[in-house]
PDB file of C-alpha atoms in Angstrom:
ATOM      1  CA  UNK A1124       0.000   0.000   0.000  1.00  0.00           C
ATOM      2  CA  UNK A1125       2.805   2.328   0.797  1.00  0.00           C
ATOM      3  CA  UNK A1126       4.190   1.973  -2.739  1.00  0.00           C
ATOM      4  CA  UNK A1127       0.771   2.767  -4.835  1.00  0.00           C
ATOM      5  CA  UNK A1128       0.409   6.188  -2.445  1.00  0.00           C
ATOM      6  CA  UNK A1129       3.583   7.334  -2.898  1.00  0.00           C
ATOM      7  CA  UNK A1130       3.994   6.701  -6.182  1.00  0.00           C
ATOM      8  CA  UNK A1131      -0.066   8.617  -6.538  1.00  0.00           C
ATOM      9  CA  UNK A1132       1.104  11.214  -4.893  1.00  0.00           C
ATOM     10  CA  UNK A1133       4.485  11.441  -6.906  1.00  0.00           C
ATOM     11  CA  UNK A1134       2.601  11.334 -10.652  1.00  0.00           C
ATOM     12  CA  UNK A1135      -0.201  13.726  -8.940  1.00  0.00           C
ATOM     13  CA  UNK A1136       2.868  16.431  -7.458  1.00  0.00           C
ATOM     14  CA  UNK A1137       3.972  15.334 -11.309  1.00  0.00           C
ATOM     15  CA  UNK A1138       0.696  16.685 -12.807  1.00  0.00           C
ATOM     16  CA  UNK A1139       0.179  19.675 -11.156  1.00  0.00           C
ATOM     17  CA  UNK A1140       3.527  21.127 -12.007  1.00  0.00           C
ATOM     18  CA  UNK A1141       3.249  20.133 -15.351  1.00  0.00           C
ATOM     19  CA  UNK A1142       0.006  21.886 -15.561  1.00  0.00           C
ATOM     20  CA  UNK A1143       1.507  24.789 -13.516  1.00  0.00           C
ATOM     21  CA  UNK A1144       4.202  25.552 -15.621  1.00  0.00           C
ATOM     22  CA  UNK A1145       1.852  24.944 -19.109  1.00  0.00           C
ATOM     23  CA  UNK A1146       0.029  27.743 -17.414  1.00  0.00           C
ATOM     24  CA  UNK A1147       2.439  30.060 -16.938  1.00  0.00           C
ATOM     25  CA  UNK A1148       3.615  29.284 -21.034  1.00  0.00           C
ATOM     26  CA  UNK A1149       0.301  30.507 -21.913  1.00  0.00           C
ATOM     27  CA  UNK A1150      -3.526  28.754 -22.187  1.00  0.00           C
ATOM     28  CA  UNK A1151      -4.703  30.749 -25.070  1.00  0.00           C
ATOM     29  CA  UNK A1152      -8.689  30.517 -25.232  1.00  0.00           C
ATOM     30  CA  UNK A1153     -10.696  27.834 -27.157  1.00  0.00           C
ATOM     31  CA  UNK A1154     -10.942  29.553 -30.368  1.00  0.00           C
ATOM     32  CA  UNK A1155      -6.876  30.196 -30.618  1.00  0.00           C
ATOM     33  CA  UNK A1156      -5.181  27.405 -28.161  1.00  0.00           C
ATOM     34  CA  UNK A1157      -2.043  28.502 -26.875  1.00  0.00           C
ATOM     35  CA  UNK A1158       1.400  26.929 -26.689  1.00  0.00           C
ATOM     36  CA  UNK A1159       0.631  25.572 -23.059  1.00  0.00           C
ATOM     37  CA  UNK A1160      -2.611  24.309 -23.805  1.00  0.00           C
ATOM     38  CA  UNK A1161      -2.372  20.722 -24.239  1.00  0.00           C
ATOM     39  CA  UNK A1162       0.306  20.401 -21.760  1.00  0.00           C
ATOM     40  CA  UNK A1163      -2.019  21.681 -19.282  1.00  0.00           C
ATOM     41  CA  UNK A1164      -4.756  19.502 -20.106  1.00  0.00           C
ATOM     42  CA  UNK A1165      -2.317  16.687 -19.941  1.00  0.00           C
ATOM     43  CA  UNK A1166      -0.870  18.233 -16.728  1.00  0.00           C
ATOM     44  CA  UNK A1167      -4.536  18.104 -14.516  1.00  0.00           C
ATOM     45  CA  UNK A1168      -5.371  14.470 -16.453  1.00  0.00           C
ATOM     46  CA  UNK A1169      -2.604  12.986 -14.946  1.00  0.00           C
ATOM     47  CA  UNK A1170      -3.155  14.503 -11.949  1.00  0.00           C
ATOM     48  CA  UNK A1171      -6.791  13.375 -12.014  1.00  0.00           C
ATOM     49  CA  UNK A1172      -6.034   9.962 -12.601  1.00  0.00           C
ATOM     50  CA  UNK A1173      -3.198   9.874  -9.544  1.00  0.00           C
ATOM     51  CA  UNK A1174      -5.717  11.190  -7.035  1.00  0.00           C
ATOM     52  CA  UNK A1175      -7.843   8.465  -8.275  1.00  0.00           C
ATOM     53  CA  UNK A1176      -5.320   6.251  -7.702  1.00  0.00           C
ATOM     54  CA  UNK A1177      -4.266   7.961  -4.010  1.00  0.00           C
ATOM     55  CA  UNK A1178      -8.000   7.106  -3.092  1.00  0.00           C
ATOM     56  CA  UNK A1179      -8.024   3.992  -3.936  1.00  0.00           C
ATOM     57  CA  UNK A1180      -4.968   2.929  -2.216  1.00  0.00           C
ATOM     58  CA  UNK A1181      -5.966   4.307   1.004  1.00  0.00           C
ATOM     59  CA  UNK A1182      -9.111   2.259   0.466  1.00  0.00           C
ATOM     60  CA  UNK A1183      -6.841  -0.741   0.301  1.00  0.00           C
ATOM     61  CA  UNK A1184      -5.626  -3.318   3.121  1.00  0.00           C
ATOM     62  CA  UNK A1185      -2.267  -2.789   3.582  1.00  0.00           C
ATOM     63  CA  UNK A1186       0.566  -5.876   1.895  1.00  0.00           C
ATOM     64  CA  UNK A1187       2.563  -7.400   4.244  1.00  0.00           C
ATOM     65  CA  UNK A1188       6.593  -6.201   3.263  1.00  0.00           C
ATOM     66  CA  UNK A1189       5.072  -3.469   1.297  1.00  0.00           C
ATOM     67  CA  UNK A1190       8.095  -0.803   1.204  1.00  0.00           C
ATOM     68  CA  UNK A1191       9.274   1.637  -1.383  1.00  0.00           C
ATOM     69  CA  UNK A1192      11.563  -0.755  -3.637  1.00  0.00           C
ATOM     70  CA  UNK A1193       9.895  -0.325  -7.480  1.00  0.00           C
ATOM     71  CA  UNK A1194       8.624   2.976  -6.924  1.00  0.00           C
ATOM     72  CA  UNK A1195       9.669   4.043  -9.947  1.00  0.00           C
ATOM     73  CA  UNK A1196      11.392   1.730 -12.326  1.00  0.00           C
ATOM     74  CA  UNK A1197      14.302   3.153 -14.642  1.00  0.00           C
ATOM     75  CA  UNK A1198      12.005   3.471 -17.476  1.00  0.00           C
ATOM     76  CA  UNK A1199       9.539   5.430 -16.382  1.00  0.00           C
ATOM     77  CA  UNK A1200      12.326   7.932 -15.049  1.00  0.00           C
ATOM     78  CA  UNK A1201      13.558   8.008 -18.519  1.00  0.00           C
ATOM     79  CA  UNK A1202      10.733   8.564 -20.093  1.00  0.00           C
ATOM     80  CA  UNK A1203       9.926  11.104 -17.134  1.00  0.00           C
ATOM     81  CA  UNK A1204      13.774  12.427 -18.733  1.00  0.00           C
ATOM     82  CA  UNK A1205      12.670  12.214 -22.120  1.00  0.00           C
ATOM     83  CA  UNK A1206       9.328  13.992 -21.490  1.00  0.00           C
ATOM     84  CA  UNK A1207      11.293  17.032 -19.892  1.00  0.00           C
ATOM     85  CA  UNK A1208      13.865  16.909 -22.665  1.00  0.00           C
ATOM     86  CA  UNK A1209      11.139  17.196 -24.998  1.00  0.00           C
ATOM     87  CA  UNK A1210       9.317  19.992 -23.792  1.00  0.00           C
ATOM     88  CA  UNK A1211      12.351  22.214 -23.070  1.00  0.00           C
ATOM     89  CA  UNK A1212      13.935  21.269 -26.691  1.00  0.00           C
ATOM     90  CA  UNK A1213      10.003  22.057 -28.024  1.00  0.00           C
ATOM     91  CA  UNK A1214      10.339  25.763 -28.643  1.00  0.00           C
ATOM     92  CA  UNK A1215      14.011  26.145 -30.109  1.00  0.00           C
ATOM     93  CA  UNK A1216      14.366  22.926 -32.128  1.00  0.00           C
ATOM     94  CA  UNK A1217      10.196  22.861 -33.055  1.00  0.00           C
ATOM     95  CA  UNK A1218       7.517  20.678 -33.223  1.00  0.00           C
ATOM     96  CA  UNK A1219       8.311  18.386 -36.017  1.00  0.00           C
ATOM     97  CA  UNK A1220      11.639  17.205 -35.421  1.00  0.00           C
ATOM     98  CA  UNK A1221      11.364  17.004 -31.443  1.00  0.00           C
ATOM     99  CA  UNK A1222       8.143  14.721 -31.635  1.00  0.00           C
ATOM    100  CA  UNK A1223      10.122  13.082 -34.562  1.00  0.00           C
ATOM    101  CA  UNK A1224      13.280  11.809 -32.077  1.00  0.00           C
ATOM    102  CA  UNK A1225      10.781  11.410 -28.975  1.00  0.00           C
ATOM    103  CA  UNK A1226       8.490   9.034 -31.038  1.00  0.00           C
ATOM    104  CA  UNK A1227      11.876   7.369 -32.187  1.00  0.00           C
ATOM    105  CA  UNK A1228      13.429   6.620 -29.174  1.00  0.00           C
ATOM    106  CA  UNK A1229      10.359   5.434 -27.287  1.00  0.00           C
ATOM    107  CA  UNK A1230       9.580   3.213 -29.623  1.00  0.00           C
ATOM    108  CA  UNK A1231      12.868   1.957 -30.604  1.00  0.00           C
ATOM    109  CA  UNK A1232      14.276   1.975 -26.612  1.00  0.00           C
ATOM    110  CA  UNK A1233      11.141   1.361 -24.722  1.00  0.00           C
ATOM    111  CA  UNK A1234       8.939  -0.181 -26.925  1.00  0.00           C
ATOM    112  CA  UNK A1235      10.946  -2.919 -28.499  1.00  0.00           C
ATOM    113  CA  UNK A1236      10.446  -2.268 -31.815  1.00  0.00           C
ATOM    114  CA  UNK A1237      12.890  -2.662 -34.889  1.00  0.00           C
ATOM    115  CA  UNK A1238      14.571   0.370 -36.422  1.00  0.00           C
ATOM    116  CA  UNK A1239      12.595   0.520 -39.726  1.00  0.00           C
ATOM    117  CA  UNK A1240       9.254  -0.279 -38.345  1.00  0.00           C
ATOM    118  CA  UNK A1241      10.127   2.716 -35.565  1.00  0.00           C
ATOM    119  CA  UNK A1242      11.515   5.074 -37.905  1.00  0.00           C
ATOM    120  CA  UNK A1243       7.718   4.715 -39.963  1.00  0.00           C
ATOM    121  CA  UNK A1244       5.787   4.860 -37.262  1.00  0.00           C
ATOM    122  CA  UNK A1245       7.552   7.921 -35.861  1.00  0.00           C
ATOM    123  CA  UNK A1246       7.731   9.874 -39.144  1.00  0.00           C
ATOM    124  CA  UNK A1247       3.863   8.836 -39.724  1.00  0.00           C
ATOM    125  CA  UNK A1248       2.986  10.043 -36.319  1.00  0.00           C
ATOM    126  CA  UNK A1249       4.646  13.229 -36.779  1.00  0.00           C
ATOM    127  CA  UNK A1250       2.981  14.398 -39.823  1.00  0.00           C
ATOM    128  CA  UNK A1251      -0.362  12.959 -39.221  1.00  0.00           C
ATOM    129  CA  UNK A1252      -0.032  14.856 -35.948  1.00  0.00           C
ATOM    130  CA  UNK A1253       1.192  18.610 -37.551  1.00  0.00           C
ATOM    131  CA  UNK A1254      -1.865  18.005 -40.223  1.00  0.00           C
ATOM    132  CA  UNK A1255      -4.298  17.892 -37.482  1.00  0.00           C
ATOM    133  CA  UNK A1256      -2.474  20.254 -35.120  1.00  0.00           C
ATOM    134  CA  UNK A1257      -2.093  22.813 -38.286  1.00  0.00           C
ATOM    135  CA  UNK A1258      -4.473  22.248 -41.076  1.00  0.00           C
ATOM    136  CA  UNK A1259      -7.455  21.205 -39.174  1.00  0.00           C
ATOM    137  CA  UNK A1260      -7.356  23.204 -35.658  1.00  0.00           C
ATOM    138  CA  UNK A1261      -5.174  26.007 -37.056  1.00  0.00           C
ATOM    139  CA  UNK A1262      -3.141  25.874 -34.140  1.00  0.00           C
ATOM    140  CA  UNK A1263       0.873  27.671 -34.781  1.00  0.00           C
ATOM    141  CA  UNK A1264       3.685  25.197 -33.794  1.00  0.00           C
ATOM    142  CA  UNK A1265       6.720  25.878 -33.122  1.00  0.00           C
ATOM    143  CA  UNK A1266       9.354  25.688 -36.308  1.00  0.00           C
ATOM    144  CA  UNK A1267      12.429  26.070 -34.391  1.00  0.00           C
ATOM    145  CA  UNK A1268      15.635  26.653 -36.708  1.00  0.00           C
ATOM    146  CA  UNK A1269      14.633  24.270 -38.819  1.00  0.00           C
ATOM    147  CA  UNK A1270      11.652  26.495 -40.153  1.00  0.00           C
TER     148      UNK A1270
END
């Protein structure tokens, strides 16, 4: 029990700064989304979700040797890594190449899959992603100095 509500209360702390700092980026309105938009959303779902999860760990009866070893495994602090690299590297490098190498590496180093397949997947991803992101919502990405 003392694993699932720290770990909740880790990935809920998680959330709310994440949503804190898409905030202070910028929410934009409905009709013209701003950079921090999505973030935040993502920011207060994942913090939803953990409180969810806090609750119903209290709920539970506690395990007997229940202590704090597996907390958090090494790949979900890398991705954790990978997340933050990605939104700091989102506004200088841009939108399309950052979500390019983020798809890549998660699913080449975390999700097992073969080099071509990942390199497809990712590059698919990416520009099905900036078509609805850009053509159909109108939203402005970031180019970076590629753009």
């Amino acid at each position: 029990m003392m694993q699932a509500w720290l770990g909740a209360v880790f990935w809920a702390a998680l959330g709310c700064g994440i949503a804190w700092q898409a905030y202070l980026i910028g929410l934009g309105s409905l009709e013209e989304p701003g950079t921090g938009m999505m973030s935040f959303g993502l920011g207060v779902a994942m913090a939803a979700i953990a409180v969810g999860r806090l609750f119903a760990a209290l709920r539970a009866a506690p395990a007997a040797g229940d202590g704090l070893a597996g907390l958090i495994s090494a790949r979900v602090a890398a991705v954790c890594v990978l997340l933050a690299a990605y939104f700091t590297a989102f506004e200088h490098v841009g939108f399309v190449l950052s979500t390019f190498v983020l798809l890549r590496v998660l699913f080449a180093g975390f999700g097992d899959i073969r080099k071509g397949p990942a390199l497809i997947m990712s590059a698919a991803l990416t520009a099905g992603t900036y078509g609805v992101f850009k053509f159909l919502l109108g939203t402005q990405l970031p180019v970076g100095w590629l753009g």
